[in-house]
């Protein structure tokens, strides 16, 4: 029985705490949240030293092709070729050597080197033509002519890239022809020309193959200097 002076606080009476129950099973995971904002990019690290360059690879055209027979006129592909003495249109028929071919947009060039001496010859052709230029010898070499006439006291010739530069000292003792020199580099074409003094024509020179002859109307000592294209 409640006493008259009891105060009703409106709070239900609570009994003593009971024992703790067993842990329940883990619930399902919730949905993934939104990705956070990306942070600023870090600084680039220092570049390491460059390694040494490796050896260059070999171009396929660098290999030397061994050819047994054929015609130089038909070898037009870039490359290097070893040729024997059977090839047609060789600068020195019957000789072995090395042929290099360089083909561009407008021209093809051939350079042939004689195997045992290193003598070199060159020629070329246009891209739209089957006609090759004549071979001519590259470089400088001295000639060794032999004297046919006692009028010659000195002879010296130098060939530079297909042009012979010839100097001769002669003593003319009669107006007849003098057979001066044989064994010169053969001229591309035979020729005859007048030998002039300051006032008049005094004689003629004649170049026939590898031989030089002359005549003069006046007896005297003469220093002769002439150039001509060499046949190849």
Short mmCIF file of C-alpha atoms in Angstrom, two decimals:
data_model
loop_
_atom_site.label_atom_id
_atom_site.label_comp_id
_atom_site.label_asym_id
_atom_site.label_seq_id
_atom_site.Cartn_x
_atom_site.Cartn_y
_atom_site.Cartn_z
CA UNK A 1 0.00 0.00 0.00
CA UNK A 2 1.40 3.35 -1.02
CA UNK A 3 1.74 5.88 1.59
CA UNK A 4 0.13 9.19 1.11
CA UNK A 5 3.41 10.92 1.12
CA UNK A 6 4.98 8.73 -1.63
CA UNK A 7 5.94 10.67 -4.77
CA UNK A 8 5.16 9.14 -8.15
CA UNK A 9 8.11 10.15 -10.40
CA UNK A 10 6.70 8.43 -13.47
CA UNK A 11 9.77 6.18 -13.80
CA UNK A 12 9.11 2.49 -14.06
CA UNK A 13 10.81 0.48 -11.48
CA UNK A 14 13.93 -1.45 -12.88
CA UNK A 15 14.87 -4.79 -11.61
CA UNK A 16 18.43 -6.16 -11.32
CA UNK A 17 20.51 -6.52 -14.64
CA UNK A 18 20.24 -9.91 -16.16
CA UNK A 19 23.11 -12.04 -17.61
CA UNK A 20 24.68 -10.95 -20.95
CA UNK A 21 23.34 -12.86 -23.97
CA UNK A 22 25.43 -14.60 -26.68
CA UNK A 23 27.04 -12.41 -29.43
CA UNK A 24 25.00 -12.28 -32.57
CA UNK A 25 26.31 -13.05 -36.07
CA UNK A 26 28.20 -10.28 -38.06
CA UNK A 27 25.88 -8.29 -40.22
CA UNK A 28 26.35 -7.73 -43.98
CA UNK A 29 28.95 -5.12 -45.07
CA UNK A 30 27.54 -1.78 -46.02
CA UNK A 31 27.91 -0.18 -49.47
CA UNK A 32 31.44 1.20 -50.37
CA UNK A 33 31.80 4.89 -49.82
CA UNK A 34 32.89 7.39 -52.53
CA UNK A 35 36.64 7.58 -53.46
CA UNK A 36 38.46 10.38 -51.81
CA UNK A 37 40.15 13.25 -53.71
CA UNK A 38 43.57 12.28 -55.31
CA UNK A 39 46.55 13.90 -53.68
CA UNK A 40 49.20 15.98 -55.60
CA UNK A 41 51.80 14.10 -57.81
CA UNK A 42 55.19 13.60 -56.26
CA UNK A 43 58.44 14.92 -57.85
CA UNK A 44 60.13 12.91 -60.66
CA UNK A 45 63.27 11.12 -59.59
CA UNK A 46 66.67 11.93 -61.15
CA UNK A 47 67.51 10.26 -64.53
CA UNK A 48 70.28 7.70 -64.41
CA UNK A 49 73.40 7.95 -66.66
CA UNK A 50 73.12 6.88 -70.33
CA UNK A 51 74.73 3.53 -71.02
CA UNK A 52 77.43 3.06 -73.69
CA UNK A 53 76.29 2.80 -77.34
CA UNK A 54 76.24 -0.69 -78.71
CA UNK A 55 78.00 -1.66 -81.95
CA UNK A 56 76.32 -0.69 -85.23
CA UNK A 57 74.47 -3.43 -87.03
CA UNK A 58 75.67 -4.53 -90.45
CA UNK A 59 73.76 -3.29 -93.47
CA UNK A 60 72.78 -6.07 -95.81
CA UNK A 61 74.53 -4.25 -98.68
CA UNK A 62 77.82 -4.14 -96.75
CA UNK A 63 78.47 -7.79 -97.51
CA UNK A 64 80.69 -8.55 -100.52
CA UNK A 65 78.98 -10.71 -103.12
CA UNK A 66 81.17 -13.18 -105.01
CA UNK A 67 80.29 -13.17 -108.72
CA UNK A 68 81.66 -15.76 -111.13
CA UNK A 69 80.61 -14.32 -114.49
CA UNK A 70 78.45 -11.70 -116.12
CA UNK A 71 78.44 -8.18 -117.54
CA UNK A 72 79.38 -5.05 -115.58
CA UNK A 73 76.67 -3.17 -117.50
CA UNK A 74 74.02 -5.22 -115.70
CA UNK A 75 75.31 -4.76 -112.14
CA UNK A 76 73.27 -1.78 -110.95
CA UNK A 77 72.19 -2.70 -107.41
CA UNK A 78 73.88 -0.97 -104.47
CA UNK A 79 76.58 -3.18 -103.02
CA UNK A 80 80.08 -4.62 -103.19
CA UNK A 81 81.08 -7.38 -105.60
CA UNK A 82 84.20 -9.47 -106.14
CA UNK A 83 84.68 -10.12 -109.84
CA UNK A 84 87.00 -12.42 -111.75
CA UNK A 85 88.53 -11.88 -115.18
CA UNK A 86 85.58 -13.19 -117.20
CA UNK A 87 83.27 -10.17 -116.95
CA UNK A 88 82.24 -8.21 -120.01
CA UNK A 89 82.75 -4.43 -120.02
CA UNK A 90 85.43 -4.58 -117.33
CA UNK A 91 87.97 -1.72 -117.35
CA UNK A 92 90.80 -4.30 -117.49
CA UNK A 93 89.60 -7.49 -119.19
CA UNK A 94 91.02 -10.66 -117.66
CA UNK A 95 91.81 -9.04 -114.30
CA UNK A 96 90.28 -9.76 -110.88
CA UNK A 97 89.03 -6.96 -108.66
CA UNK A 98 86.39 -5.42 -106.42
CA UNK A 99 83.38 -3.52 -107.80
CA UNK A 100 81.33 -1.06 -105.74
CA UNK A 101 77.98 0.17 -107.08
CA UNK A 102 76.16 3.27 -105.85
CA UNK A 103 72.68 3.83 -107.28
CA UNK A 104 70.82 7.07 -106.65
CA UNK A 105 67.63 8.63 -107.96
CA UNK A 106 69.27 9.96 -111.13
CA UNK A 107 72.60 8.17 -111.62
CA UNK A 108 74.38 4.88 -111.07
CA UNK A 109 78.13 4.94 -110.40
CA UNK A 110 80.57 2.04 -110.57
CA UNK A 111 84.06 2.05 -109.05
CA UNK A 112 86.31 -0.92 -109.80
CA UNK A 113 89.59 -1.60 -107.99
CA UNK A 114 92.18 -3.96 -109.46
CA UNK A 115 92.81 -6.57 -106.80
CA UNK A 116 96.60 -6.88 -106.87
CA UNK A 117 97.59 -3.25 -107.52
CA UNK A 118 94.86 -1.01 -106.11
CA UNK A 119 94.41 0.83 -109.43
CA UNK A 120 90.93 2.35 -109.50
CA UNK A 121 88.56 3.07 -112.38
CA UNK A 122 85.21 4.86 -112.41
CA UNK A 123 82.23 5.35 -114.73
CA UNK A 124 78.51 6.23 -114.51
CA UNK A 125 75.18 6.15 -116.30
CA UNK A 126 71.89 8.08 -116.14
CA UNK A 127 68.87 6.37 -114.59
CA UNK A 128 66.92 6.39 -117.88
CA UNK A 129 69.76 5.24 -120.15
CA UNK A 130 71.53 1.97 -120.85
CA UNK A 131 74.66 3.80 -122.02
CA UNK A 132 77.59 3.96 -119.63
CA UNK A 133 80.38 6.51 -119.83
CA UNK A 134 83.87 5.27 -120.63
CA UNK A 135 85.97 4.00 -117.75
CA UNK A 136 88.66 6.39 -116.61
CA UNK A 137 91.42 5.86 -114.11
CA UNK A 138 91.17 7.59 -110.73
CA UNK A 139 94.14 9.17 -109.04
CA UNK A 140 97.60 10.18 -110.15
CA UNK A 141 100.32 8.05 -111.70
CA UNK A 142 103.42 8.66 -113.75
CA UNK A 143 103.92 7.37 -117.27
CA UNK A 144 107.05 5.61 -118.50
CA UNK A 145 107.35 6.19 -122.26
CA UNK A 146 110.38 5.06 -124.21
CA UNK A 147 112.15 7.35 -126.68
CA UNK A 148 112.21 6.50 -130.35
CA UNK A 149 114.17 9.48 -131.57
CA UNK A 150 117.50 10.91 -130.44
CA UNK A 151 115.95 14.37 -130.62
CA UNK A 152 114.26 13.76 -127.25
CA UNK A 153 116.30 14.75 -124.18
CA UNK A 154 113.54 14.66 -121.55
CA UNK A 155 110.02 13.26 -121.24
CA UNK A 156 107.73 13.12 -118.24
CA UNK A 157 104.02 12.38 -118.06
CA UNK A 158 101.52 12.36 -115.20
CA UNK A 159 97.97 11.07 -115.50
CA UNK A 160 95.38 12.65 -113.19
CA UNK A 161 91.85 11.27 -113.33
CA UNK A 162 92.00 10.34 -117.00
CA UNK A 163 94.00 13.34 -118.26
CA UNK A 164 97.67 12.98 -119.27
CA UNK A 165 99.90 15.98 -118.64
CA UNK A 166 103.01 15.52 -120.83
CA UNK A 167 106.23 17.55 -120.95
CA UNK A 168 108.90 16.84 -123.54
CA UNK A 169 112.21 18.51 -124.49
CA UNK A 170 113.22 17.96 -128.10
CA UNK A 171 115.92 19.22 -130.47
CA UNK A 172 114.65 19.50 -134.00
CA UNK A 173 117.44 19.10 -136.55
CA UNK A 174 115.43 18.73 -139.76
CA UNK A 175 112.01 19.48 -141.15
CA UNK A 176 111.08 15.79 -141.45
CA UNK A 177 108.73 13.97 -139.07
CA UNK A 178 110.35 12.72 -135.86
CA UNK A 179 108.94 9.64 -134.15
CA UNK A 180 109.40 10.93 -130.60
CA UNK A 181 107.77 8.70 -127.98
CA UNK A 182 106.05 5.34 -127.68
CA UNK A 183 104.46 3.70 -124.64
CA UNK A 184 102.45 6.74 -123.55
CA UNK A 185 98.95 6.33 -122.05
CA UNK A 186 96.84 5.79 -125.15
CA UNK A 187 94.88 8.83 -126.29
CA UNK A 188 91.09 8.62 -126.22
CA UNK A 189 91.16 9.80 -129.86
CA UNK A 190 94.02 10.23 -132.30
CA UNK A 191 94.72 13.89 -133.06
CA UNK A 192 97.04 16.27 -134.93
CA UNK A 193 97.56 19.92 -134.13
CA UNK A 194 99.73 22.81 -135.28
CA UNK A 195 102.77 23.80 -133.31
CA UNK A 196 102.80 27.62 -133.17
CA UNK A 197 105.45 30.21 -132.50
CA UNK A 198 104.60 33.78 -131.62
CA UNK A 199 104.46 34.75 -135.28
CA UNK A 200 103.66 31.70 -137.36
CA UNK A 201 102.87 28.02 -137.50
CA UNK A 202 106.19 26.20 -137.34
CA UNK A 203 105.18 22.58 -137.29
CA UNK A 204 102.77 19.84 -136.21
CA UNK A 205 102.28 17.28 -133.47
CA UNK A 206 100.53 13.99 -134.07
CA UNK A 207 99.22 11.63 -131.39
CA UNK A 208 98.39 8.15 -132.66
CA UNK A 209 97.41 5.64 -129.99
CA UNK A 210 100.33 5.60 -127.56
CA UNK A 211 102.86 7.24 -129.90
CA UNK A 212 103.79 10.90 -130.33
CA UNK A 213 105.48 12.37 -133.41
CA UNK A 214 106.29 15.90 -134.51
CA UNK A 215 107.85 18.01 -137.25
CA UNK A 216 109.08 21.59 -137.32
CA UNK A 217 110.14 24.03 -140.02
CA UNK A 218 112.81 25.61 -137.84
CA UNK A 219 115.75 23.82 -136.27
CA UNK A 220 115.86 24.58 -132.55
CA UNK A 221 115.42 23.24 -128.99
CA UNK A 222 111.79 23.14 -127.89
CA UNK A 223 110.00 22.62 -124.57
CA UNK A 224 106.69 20.94 -125.29
CA UNK A 225 103.73 20.84 -122.90
CA UNK A 226 100.44 19.22 -123.86
CA UNK A 227 97.49 17.50 -122.21
CA UNK A 228 95.09 14.95 -123.63
CA UNK A 229 92.34 12.56 -122.52
CA UNK A 230 93.44 8.99 -121.92
CA UNK A 231 91.59 6.05 -123.41
CA UNK A 232 90.11 3.61 -120.87
#
